[in-house]
Amino acid sequence: MSEIIKVAVDAMGGDNAPTEIVKGTVEAVQTRKDIKVFLVGQEDVVKKELEKYTYEKEQIEVVHAEDVIETAEPPVNAIRKKKQSSIVIGMNMVKKQEADAFVSAGSSGAILVGGQVLVGRIKGVERPPLAPLIPTEKGVALLIDCGANVDARASHLVQFAQMGSIYMENVIGVKKPKVAILNIGAEEEKGNQLVKETFPLLKECEDINFIGSIEAREIPHGGADVIVTEAFAGNIVLKLYEGVADTLLRKVKEGLMSTLRSKIGALLIKPALKKTLKAFDASQYGGAPLLGLNGLVVKTHGSAKAGDIRNSIIQCVTFRQQKINEKIKDHIGKHEEKQDQ
Amino acid sequence: MSEIIKVAVDAMGGDNAPTEIVKGTVEAVQTRKDIKVFLVGQEDVVKKELEKYTYEKEQIEVVHAEDVIETAEPPVNAIRKKKQSSIVIGMNMVKKQEADAFVSAGSSGAILVGGQVLVGRIKGVERPPLAPLIPTEKGVALLIDCGANVDARASHLVQFAQMGSIYMENVIGVKKPKVAILNIGAEEEKGNQLVKETFPLLKECEDINFIGSIEAREIPHGGADVIVTEAFAGNIVLKLYEGVADTLLRKVKEGLMSTLRSKIGALLIKPALKKTLKAFDASQYGGAPLLGLNGLVVKTHGSAKAGDIRNSIIQCVTFRQQKINEKIKDHIGKHEEKQDQ
């Protein structure tokens, strides 16, 4: 039998905890036999939720965590003081290698801080980027970094490109992923100071397939597989993607419900429309990994439902089986040595 | 009779020049009698286009410009060397006050450089921002800056907020426009270095209605009337807005055309859908003004059609009648004096 992948899941994080988190966990272990999940959270609450389901008992274990870190809490303080929170306990399990991965829909800030402070960076990795998959016409693209490191430096962006490339190739299965830097024009001389510094470094980087700049307009069209940027711009892309899609689809629905004629039409188009738009739904691809840590930390959307949690847990299996962290170590290490010469 | 507003229009700029530019110009003068347009471009070409239409001859005058600045040309060079181009001639007309405004769908770079070098800044204005209107659920919002000044400083952003506020209040008619700074979280301590420096300055600014940070997700929902940002992030917002909307609407259409059933449904929903989505179409609001110059320069989309050109020309009338530049001078002047005390 293949190796069992151990995933710690934050049962208390996100808007729909613990109900949807527990549901997603059960779905994950029902889907795959090679997963063991540690549900970290308030034992009585979590166990009560678990009672609703039938599943292989050995595949889920509840790990008690008294505290919960709220989204509004200052992250550094929360990680330092709430030792008994689900985030701190889950991350410590990764650190002690009791779990291969930690999945949470909780406070982004606490997860980013905890990842660095508790799990720790792979030697040579300067900054761990948060890298969500975003939907495009052609499939998905990895947006790296989108929240972890504002005011990043050029050398950080080069590592993001390398780590993102490894992830897309091995977890998502895109051969020689096209890596582009987010810019405000296609030409090399365009951009702000950071982009101008980073561009030539990416051009020199032999272990990635760098295709140059990408304008934001081309992201949804699938112009690149890995989109490299610092966290401020990356976060804007991620949030605006959601905002525009959300607003437009609401407008479409409003239009459909506005007249009797359109209501009848709406009934007829519903199945076809649902199918096409599903391809543009990010949640089926799981959460965003925080790359470059000694173990895997996955941040899912605060409003994550069972399906998101299930997919995020399953994603951890591929990540582990494809030995992503070993590959990151090899590449970043190689690059470091080269720079030292 | 009211004052005649004189607008120089670049007949050679953009993907659809001169056909759509000339058509839009004719539509503008047919709509309003208080406009005179100078169509700047290759005389024979422009005149041939004009022959297609009936209009009041005194309202359109062709000004010959031998050269055309191409989009790919390095802007600084182009402005310096192509003295006989439509952009240089049109901008010089504004400088010499032969025209109140210049409208172009041509090279963004050349328009930004030309605006600063040829038309020149209002005294006290540190950087002139490009400020397009973007559609929201509640109407429109002004995105300032979205292309002119990458790596801007906090003092620039404060002026953007002031100029944007004046524009929204007086040209678009929004009372006490809500001004927000684009950020990656709602809390004051969030953001990159630039945002953290700018935030307290905006809070102190008495002549604007500052409401704090806005996340990109809230922009399409209409969370603010004036969105202040430096040009790199602003450009990303603008381009991604187009990209996501374009892709999603294409996906919706694909869905509608995918089955016989959905095709029948599509016929029924078309009128209602068209009406709802029209409210989310940016082009009806004209082009983006480059604010803070000694005269008005308006940049329209490179793919501008007649309707965009018509609206951009008409926008110049409101700008002039509402004495926007006089108001900018008053406010920026007042602020400068205060700082000197």
XYZ file of C-alpha atoms in Angstrom:
682
model
C 0.000 0.000 0.000
C 1.134 3.536 -0.723
C 2.332 5.910 1.983
C -0.366 7.505 4.159
C -0.346 11.305 3.885
C -1.079 13.014 7.184
C -2.935 16.308 7.019
C -3.766 18.542 9.975
C -6.919 20.546 9.328
C -7.984 23.665 11.231
C -11.515 22.744 12.256
C -12.177 26.208 13.698
C -10.991 28.511 10.874
C -13.176 30.385 8.389
C -16.756 31.618 8.144
C -18.250 28.120 7.886
C -16.302 26.362 10.629
C -16.670 23.798 11.970
C -19.633 22.461 9.918
C -18.197 22.744 6.405
C -14.665 21.946 7.489
C -15.715 18.682 9.090
C -17.932 17.825 6.109
C -15.069 18.463 3.670
C -12.729 16.354 5.761
C -15.143 13.425 5.711
C -15.514 13.797 1.928
C -11.743 13.768 1.525
C -11.209 10.534 3.483
C -14.162 8.957 1.681
C -12.499 9.836 -1.641
C -9.019 8.590 -0.812
C -7.818 5.837 1.476
C -4.242 7.117 1.646
C -5.108 10.167 3.747
C -5.223 10.578 7.489
C -6.669 13.830 8.794
C -6.081 15.365 12.206
C -9.015 17.665 12.864
C -7.626 20.359 15.148
C -10.184 22.225 17.220
C -12.486 22.231 20.218
C -12.950 18.517 20.809
C -16.605 18.441 21.858
C -17.722 20.713 19.013
C -15.755 18.806 16.379
C -16.812 15.381 17.621
C -20.455 16.422 17.594
C -20.114 17.393 13.928
C -18.326 14.161 13.096
C -21.190 12.130 14.555
C -23.278 13.107 11.527
C -21.152 11.032 9.180
C -20.049 7.494 8.403
C -16.364 7.134 7.596
C -13.342 4.952 8.321
C -12.571 5.841 11.948
C -8.812 5.413 11.606
C -8.732 8.093 8.914
C -9.858 10.957 11.151
C -8.466 11.852 14.567
C -9.581 14.835 16.609
C -6.793 16.883 18.200
C -8.063 19.202 20.901
C -7.288 22.911 20.661
C -8.887 25.128 23.278
C -8.396 28.504 21.576
C -9.447 30.054 18.292
C -7.564 32.882 16.566
C -10.060 35.410 15.235
C -9.561 37.078 11.843
C -9.391 40.540 13.364
C -6.595 39.725 15.855
C -3.131 41.154 15.170
C -1.383 38.061 13.758
C 2.023 38.290 15.440
C 0.441 38.652 18.858
C -2.088 35.910 18.225
C 0.578 33.376 17.180
C 2.755 34.278 20.143
C 0.056 34.224 22.817
C -2.538 31.672 21.733
C -0.405 28.540 22.070
C -3.554 26.442 22.409
C -5.177 27.725 19.224
C -5.957 25.392 16.327
C -3.541 27.274 14.043
C -0.580 27.089 16.441
C -1.208 23.436 17.327
C -1.729 22.412 13.678
C 1.427 24.189 12.544
C 3.455 22.694 15.348
C 2.349 19.244 14.179
C 3.872 20.036 10.775
C 7.021 21.329 12.417
C 7.379 18.132 14.461
C 6.620 16.108 11.325
C 3.571 14.572 12.969
C 1.700 15.915 9.931
C 2.850 16.502 6.346
C 0.570 19.454 5.812
C -1.737 21.936 7.522
C -4.921 23.277 5.907
C -6.750 26.316 7.302
C -9.518 28.693 6.238
C -8.693 30.926 9.195
C -6.914 34.280 9.614
C -4.573 34.885 6.657
C -2.286 37.005 8.750
C -1.912 34.346 11.451
C -1.281 31.637 8.847
C 1.408 33.705 7.108
C 3.113 34.611 10.367
C 2.741 31.109 11.797
C 4.129 29.536 8.634
C 7.321 31.541 8.922
C 7.706 31.495 12.701
C 6.467 28.001 13.591
C 6.971 25.822 10.499
C 9.998 27.760 9.260
C 11.512 28.346 5.841
C 13.442 25.882 3.723
C 17.132 26.816 3.905
C 17.889 29.309 1.118
C 14.284 30.473 0.671
C 14.211 34.178 1.474
C 10.444 34.678 1.640
C 7.606 32.136 1.450
C 4.970 33.300 -1.074
C 1.244 32.562 -0.947
C 0.300 31.129 -4.335
C -3.363 30.624 -5.244
C -4.571 29.158 -8.505
C -6.850 31.462 -10.444
C -9.159 30.348 -13.253
C -8.415 31.294 -16.857
C -10.008 30.494 -20.190
C -7.411 27.807 -20.729
C -7.455 26.282 -17.240
C -5.670 27.815 -14.277
C -2.709 30.057 -13.558
C -0.643 30.328 -10.386
C -0.521 33.820 -8.935
C 2.612 34.101 -6.821
C 2.800 36.049 -4.441
C -0.614 37.293 -3.488
C -0.471 38.243 0.124
C 2.608 37.216 2.025
C 5.310 39.728 1.137
C 4.574 43.358 0.336
C 7.568 45.473 -0.650
C 9.404 42.346 -1.834
C 12.805 42.536 -3.534
C 13.901 41.280 -6.955
C 15.702 38.263 -5.513
C 12.467 37.203 -3.785
C 10.569 37.373 -7.059
C 13.134 35.139 -8.752
C 12.574 32.495 -6.085
C 8.804 32.890 -6.463
C 9.229 32.154 -10.169
C 11.240 29.022 -9.448
C 8.934 27.686 -6.756
C 5.827 28.516 -8.773
C 7.228 26.755 -11.791
C 7.946 23.586 -9.792
C 4.448 23.656 -8.333
C 2.656 24.106 -11.650
C 4.694 21.414 -13.339
C 4.434 18.789 -10.624
C 1.177 19.418 -8.779
C -0.974 20.748 -11.617
C 0.822 18.865 -14.383
C 1.628 21.708 -16.782
C 4.723 20.813 -18.807
C 7.351 23.600 -18.889
C 4.983 26.166 -17.399
C 5.133 29.621 -18.977
C 6.388 32.075 -16.356
C 5.619 35.802 -16.771
C 6.104 38.872 -14.622
C 3.029 41.029 -13.980
C 3.620 44.358 -15.682
C 1.860 47.405 -17.136
C 3.093 46.873 -20.679
C 4.588 44.111 -22.763
C 7.945 45.751 -23.458
C 11.031 45.123 -21.333
C 11.575 48.807 -20.565
C 8.075 49.184 -19.049
C 7.270 48.826 -15.378
C 8.157 50.114 -11.954
C 11.585 49.887 -10.329
C 10.993 46.380 -8.949
C 9.885 44.940 -12.282
C 12.792 46.557 -14.105
C 15.228 45.000 -11.636
C 13.572 41.591 -11.693
C 13.082 41.213 -15.454
C 16.749 40.648 -16.412
C 17.224 38.242 -13.479
C 14.296 36.133 -14.671
C 15.675 36.202 -18.203
C 18.931 34.695 -16.930
C 17.208 32.054 -14.837
C 17.809 28.758 -16.631
C 15.436 26.508 -14.715
C 12.239 28.355 -15.693
C 10.466 28.998 -18.994
C 10.332 32.813 -18.766
C 8.164 34.429 -21.449
C 8.493 38.084 -20.363
C 5.867 40.527 -19.101
C 2.155 39.887 -18.830
C -0.444 42.636 -18.665
C -3.318 42.116 -16.242
C -5.743 42.008 -19.165
C -4.113 38.798 -20.449
C -4.340 36.887 -17.150
C -7.958 35.700 -17.612
C -7.158 34.820 -21.214
C -4.560 32.352 -19.947
C -1.482 34.222 -21.172
C 0.833 32.569 -18.623
C 0.870 29.602 -16.233
C 2.863 31.263 -13.461
C 2.357 34.985 -12.809
C 5.130 36.463 -10.701
C 4.460 39.599 -8.680
C 4.942 41.111 -5.258
C 2.102 40.640 -2.797
C 0.467 44.065 -3.035
C -0.223 43.813 -6.766
C -0.914 40.080 -6.499
C -3.513 40.585 -3.814
C -5.211 43.247 -5.931
C -5.395 40.829 -8.860
C -6.878 38.077 -6.689
C -9.467 40.267 -5.005
C -10.471 42.106 -8.156
C -10.924 38.828 -9.997
C -13.484 37.836 -7.408
C -15.099 41.247 -7.280
C -15.586 41.712 -11.009
C -16.758 38.128 -11.570
C -19.145 38.348 -8.666
C -20.611 41.663 -9.797
C -20.938 40.674 -13.441
C -22.646 37.379 -12.699
C -25.023 39.179 -10.371
C -25.778 41.659 -13.171
C -26.430 38.772 -15.546
C -28.825 37.206 -13.037
C -30.590 40.531 -12.515
C -31.021 40.793 -16.271
C -32.434 37.279 -16.415
C -34.996 38.010 -13.706
C -36.098 41.398 -15.046
C -38.956 40.402 -17.388
C -41.315 37.463 -17.815
C -39.785 36.730 -21.201
C -36.266 36.681 -19.787
C -37.354 34.468 -16.886
C -38.537 31.811 -19.304
C -35.287 32.167 -21.227
C -33.350 31.805 -17.998
C -34.894 28.395 -17.343
C -33.784 27.238 -20.765
C -30.198 28.449 -20.531
C -29.501 27.457 -16.927
C -27.916 24.001 -17.436
C -25.681 25.118 -20.301
C -24.604 28.296 -18.536
C -23.813 26.502 -15.314
C -21.521 24.108 -17.126
C -19.566 26.833 -18.920
C -19.176 28.980 -15.857
C -18.051 26.073 -13.694
C -14.822 26.072 -15.699
C -14.277 29.588 -14.388
C -14.717 28.667 -10.725
C -11.518 28.744 -8.717
C -12.682 26.731 -5.711
C -12.415 23.342 -7.380
C -8.645 23.674 -7.398
C -8.202 23.711 -3.636
C -6.492 26.311 -1.520
C -3.368 28.401 -1.891
C -0.102 26.828 -0.734
C 2.381 28.897 1.222
C 5.478 27.704 -0.615
C 9.046 27.340 0.626
C 8.301 26.114 4.142
C 9.550 22.980 5.936
C 6.243 21.252 5.311
C 3.119 22.293 3.501
C 0.727 24.999 4.685
C -2.422 25.570 2.628
C -4.635 28.620 3.084
C -8.173 28.261 1.793
C -10.658 31.049 1.298
C -12.308 32.353 4.473
C -15.688 31.421 3.022
C -14.511 27.904 2.098
C -17.204 25.228 1.816
C -16.842 21.473 2.181
C -15.762 21.066 -1.453
C -12.906 23.551 -1.059
C -11.706 21.800 2.076
C -11.915 18.368 0.425
C -9.919 19.563 -2.582
C -7.359 21.326 -0.422
C -6.754 18.129 1.557
C -6.414 16.032 -1.597
C -4.020 18.633 -3.036
C -1.694 17.912 -0.102
C -1.334 14.323 -1.278
C -0.071 15.331 -4.717
C 2.214 17.899 -3.165
C 3.769 15.265 -0.954
C 3.884 12.481 -3.530
C 5.539 14.747 -6.068
C 8.163 15.677 -3.462
C 7.689 19.409 -4.112
C 9.727 20.528 -1.133
C 12.656 18.290 -2.124
C 12.513 19.837 -5.605
C 12.401 23.359 -4.174
C 15.432 22.551 -2.020
C 17.343 21.288 -5.069
C 16.564 24.304 -7.252
C 16.934 27.071 -4.698
C 20.079 25.369 -3.422
C 21.534 25.143 -6.934
C 20.800 28.781 -7.583
C 22.344 29.849 -4.273
C 25.561 27.959 -5.020
C 25.740 29.542 -8.457
C 25.437 33.013 -6.965
C 28.201 32.209 -4.501
C 30.679 31.264 -7.232
C -25.162 82.276 -26.563
C -22.861 80.274 -24.331
C -19.122 80.114 -24.800
C -17.844 77.857 -27.614
C -15.568 75.089 -26.304
C -12.680 74.340 -28.634
C -11.470 70.757 -28.724
C -8.498 69.482 -30.744
C -8.992 65.823 -31.675
C -6.225 63.458 -32.814
C -7.681 62.101 -36.052
C -4.819 59.616 -36.498
C -4.640 57.964 -33.057
C -5.951 54.522 -32.105
C -6.850 51.287 -33.849
C -9.898 52.710 -35.617
C -8.435 55.984 -36.867
C -9.401 57.937 -38.818
C -12.821 56.384 -39.591
C -14.269 56.144 -36.076
C -12.570 59.319 -34.847
C -14.104 61.388 -37.618
C -17.490 59.729 -37.127
C -17.415 60.427 -33.381
C -16.434 64.034 -34.010
C -19.373 64.526 -36.352
C -21.710 62.967 -33.779
C -20.355 65.318 -31.099
C -20.972 68.490 -33.103
C -24.389 67.204 -34.132
C -25.217 66.722 -30.438
C -24.007 70.071 -29.190
C -23.799 73.458 -30.891
C -21.352 74.911 -28.357
C -18.425 72.781 -29.549
C -15.827 73.484 -32.193
C -13.524 70.598 -33.099
C -10.116 70.852 -34.727
C -9.482 67.505 -36.382
C -5.699 67.146 -36.362
C -4.288 64.728 -38.932
C -3.371 64.109 -42.547
C -5.572 66.600 -44.331
C -6.516 64.580 -47.432
C -7.345 61.452 -45.430
C -9.396 63.328 -42.844
C -11.257 65.420 -45.412
C -12.171 62.330 -47.375
C -13.724 60.805 -44.257
C -15.557 64.035 -43.457
C -17.185 64.044 -46.919
C -19.367 61.130 -45.785
C -21.292 63.302 -43.341
C -23.568 66.309 -43.131
C -22.742 68.720 -40.333
C -22.398 72.427 -39.558
C -19.187 73.324 -41.428
C -18.077 75.957 -38.921
C -18.026 73.360 -36.164
C -15.230 71.230 -37.641
C -11.898 72.474 -38.958
C -9.159 70.192 -40.264
C -5.634 71.010 -39.049
C -2.965 69.302 -41.121
C -0.404 67.070 -39.365
C 1.994 65.234 -41.620
C 3.277 62.661 -39.114
C 1.727 59.957 -36.977
C 3.248 58.686 -33.711
C 2.942 54.905 -33.604
C 2.054 53.094 -30.372
C 5.332 51.167 -30.336
C 7.582 54.249 -30.605
C 9.562 55.270 -27.500
C 7.421 58.216 -26.295
C 10.091 60.723 -25.283
C 11.832 60.411 -28.638
C 8.583 60.554 -30.562
C 7.439 63.768 -28.871
C 10.854 65.368 -29.368
C 11.345 64.415 -33.003
C 7.911 64.249 -34.605
C 7.035 67.938 -34.399
C 4.555 67.507 -37.248
C 2.651 64.650 -35.619
C -1.012 64.969 -34.709
C -0.223 64.560 -30.990
C 2.444 67.278 -30.884
C 0.397 69.706 -32.991
C -2.783 69.058 -31.001
C -1.043 69.515 -27.662
C 0.669 72.685 -28.824
C -2.767 74.081 -29.682
C -3.777 73.555 -26.055
C -0.549 75.122 -24.848
C -1.129 78.203 -27.033
C -4.765 78.259 -25.844
C -6.009 77.856 -29.393
C -7.876 74.840 -28.017
C -9.311 74.176 -24.552
C -8.719 70.458 -24.743
C -7.027 67.677 -26.706
C -8.562 64.228 -27.179
C -6.520 61.270 -28.450
C -6.853 57.491 -28.738
C -3.168 57.276 -29.708
C 0.002 56.164 -27.901
C -0.517 56.411 -24.121
C 3.179 56.973 -23.567
C 3.353 59.855 -26.031
C 0.218 61.458 -24.562
C 1.590 61.239 -21.007
C 4.986 62.620 -22.007
C 3.489 65.261 -24.285
C 1.059 66.393 -21.599
C 3.894 67.112 -19.200
C 6.441 68.443 -21.687
C 4.237 70.370 -24.103
C 1.089 71.369 -22.228
C 2.844 71.590 -18.854
C 1.677 71.181 -15.273
C -0.425 73.584 -13.232
C 1.868 75.343 -10.747
C 2.053 73.257 -7.566
C 0.949 69.998 -9.187
C 3.809 67.526 -8.744
C 2.592 64.808 -11.108
C -0.377 64.727 -13.492
C -2.373 61.497 -13.019
C -4.378 59.665 -15.679
C -7.836 59.125 -14.261
C -10.323 56.870 -16.065
C -13.857 56.215 -14.900
C -14.611 52.569 -14.292
C -18.086 51.079 -14.049
C -19.447 49.864 -10.712
C -22.761 48.466 -9.558
C -23.721 51.892 -8.279
C -22.496 53.930 -11.249
C -18.867 54.840 -11.815
C -15.689 55.345 -9.826
C -12.619 57.383 -10.714
C -9.392 55.383 -10.683
C -6.521 57.806 -10.134
C -3.669 57.200 -11.192
C -3.750 54.404 -13.670
C -0.775 54.820 -15.899
C 1.094 58.079 -15.617
C 3.302 57.762 -12.543
C 4.794 54.476 -11.398
C 6.806 54.615 -8.175
C 4.853 57.667 -7.066
C 5.345 59.249 -3.637
C 2.841 59.876 -0.858
C 2.614 63.611 -1.614
C 1.643 62.770 -5.205
C -1.149 60.505 -4.021
C -2.550 63.256 -1.805
C -2.783 65.547 -4.822
C -4.407 62.725 -6.833
C -7.049 62.471 -4.123
C -7.723 66.215 -4.242
C -7.872 66.431 -8.041
C -9.951 63.278 -8.322
C -12.397 64.577 -5.761
C -12.848 67.864 -7.647
C -13.379 65.965 -10.906
C -15.971 63.554 -9.515
C -17.888 66.311 -7.783
C -17.959 68.779 -10.638
C -17.785 66.766 -13.847
C -19.660 63.628 -12.787
C -21.854 65.344 -10.213
C -21.212 63.157 -7.169
C -21.749 65.189 -3.985
C -18.880 64.890 -1.483
C -17.298 61.967 -3.324
C -16.017 59.150 -1.104
C -12.239 58.967 -1.478
C -10.453 55.697 -0.604
C -6.903 54.432 -0.967
C -6.446 51.098 -2.751
C -5.130 48.612 -0.200
C -4.878 44.910 0.582
C -6.940 45.061 3.761
C -9.372 47.403 5.425
C -7.314 48.189 8.520
C -5.037 51.227 8.777
C -1.952 49.135 9.597
C -2.260 47.069 6.396
C -0.492 47.852 3.162
C 2.877 48.496 1.615
C 5.234 51.311 2.553
C 3.611 53.822 0.182
C 0.093 53.184 1.480
C 1.222 53.384 5.100
C 2.842 56.762 4.413
C -0.094 58.110 2.433
C -2.934 56.991 4.713
C -2.316 59.489 7.583
C -1.789 62.324 5.080
C -5.157 61.610 3.476
C -6.780 61.463 6.904
C -5.512 64.971 7.618
C -6.627 66.342 4.257
C -9.618 68.607 4.984
C -10.852 69.215 1.452
C -11.694 65.563 0.686
C -14.134 63.018 2.116
C -11.600 60.283 2.951
C -13.202 56.986 3.971
C -10.038 54.890 4.435
C -8.800 51.814 2.568
C -10.627 49.973 -0.173
C -9.872 46.384 -1.147
C -9.919 45.595 -4.860
C -12.913 43.298 -4.314
C -15.056 46.271 -3.265
C -14.286 48.421 -6.317
C -16.894 46.804 -8.622
C -19.421 46.918 -5.782
C -19.066 50.702 -5.746
C -17.310 51.003 -2.388
C -15.762 54.399 -3.235
C -16.134 57.218 -5.765
C -12.447 58.095 -6.021
C -9.866 55.311 -5.752
C -6.392 56.631 -5.081
C -3.380 54.542 -6.067
C -0.034 54.742 -7.801
C 0.008 53.948 -11.492
C 1.328 50.378 -11.390
C -1.494 49.064 -9.216
C -4.013 51.356 -10.916
C -3.094 50.085 -14.345
C -3.481 46.509 -13.137
C -6.964 47.281 -11.834
C -7.996 48.913 -15.113
C -6.641 46.152 -17.347
C -7.905 43.300 -15.201
C -11.360 44.833 -15.080
C -11.459 44.636 -18.860
C -9.893 41.198 -18.993
C -12.187 39.499 -16.489
C -15.337 41.149 -17.839
C -14.393 40.273 -21.396
C -13.617 36.646 -20.561
C -16.708 36.112 -18.416
C -19.085 37.579 -20.954
C -17.501 35.420 -23.635
C -18.009 32.364 -21.388
C -21.658 33.349 -20.868
C -22.122 33.631 -24.648
C -20.436 30.261 -25.196
C -22.805 28.745 -22.665
C -25.771 30.301 -24.444
C -24.724 28.894 -27.808
C -23.857 25.408 -26.564
C -27.217 23.604 -26.936
C -30.425 24.059 -28.935
C -32.342 24.593 -25.725
C -29.944 27.296 -24.558
C -30.030 28.988 -27.967
C -33.792 29.431 -27.696
C -33.332 30.704 -24.162
C -30.699 33.143 -25.396
C -33.173 34.747 -27.803
C -35.581 35.322 -24.955
C -33.091 36.850 -22.533
C -31.161 39.024 -24.996
C -33.005 42.348 -24.594
C -33.108 42.178 -20.801
C -29.479 41.117 -20.524
C -28.273 43.818 -22.874
C -29.940 46.496 -20.790
C -28.463 45.301 -17.494
C -24.975 44.887 -18.873
C -24.987 48.282 -20.549
C -24.834 49.805 -17.088
C -21.512 48.023 -16.681
C -19.978 49.389 -19.871
C -17.227 51.931 -19.285
C -17.097 53.467 -22.752
C -20.219 55.570 -22.343
C -18.392 57.768 -19.850
C -15.770 59.084 -22.266
C -12.013 58.962 -21.972
C -9.585 59.392 -19.108
C -8.462 62.939 -18.325
C -4.821 63.615 -17.570
C -5.446 65.948 -14.631
C -3.364 68.850 -13.370
C -2.207 70.235 -16.721
C -2.538 73.780 -18.123
C -5.474 72.726 -20.266
C -7.288 69.439 -20.642
C -5.819 66.309 -22.231
C -8.110 63.289 -22.580
C -6.825 59.817 -23.422
C -9.384 57.436 -24.837
C -8.971 53.699 -25.240
C -6.823 52.601 -28.207
C -9.784 50.661 -29.558
C -12.128 53.648 -29.165
C -15.170 53.745 -31.431
C -17.206 56.744 -32.560
C -19.310 56.695 -29.369
C -16.230 56.898 -27.144
C -14.845 59.800 -29.132
C -18.193 61.636 -29.077
C -18.491 61.235 -25.304
C -14.883 62.249 -24.726
C -15.411 65.455 -26.700
C -18.615 66.271 -24.834
C -16.856 65.567 -21.527
C -14.448 68.423 -22.362
C -17.351 70.871 -22.330
C -18.360 69.992 -18.772
C -14.717 70.084 -17.680
C -14.348 73.592 -19.047
C -17.720 74.908 -17.932
C -17.177 73.636 -14.414
C -13.782 75.393 -14.350
C -12.024 72.259 -13.106
C -8.536 73.635 -13.631
C -9.338 76.810 -11.729
C -10.619 74.648 -8.861
C -7.492 72.475 -8.939
C -5.337 75.605 -8.791
C -7.263 76.877 -5.759
C -7.055 73.608 -3.830
C -3.496 72.597 -4.634
C -2.423 76.211 -4.037
C -4.176 76.299 -0.666
C -2.569 73.049 0.389
C 0.881 74.217 -0.718
C 0.558 77.426 1.277
C -0.516 75.470 4.341
C 2.538 73.256 4.085
C 4.780 76.322 3.800
C 3.500 77.813 7.059
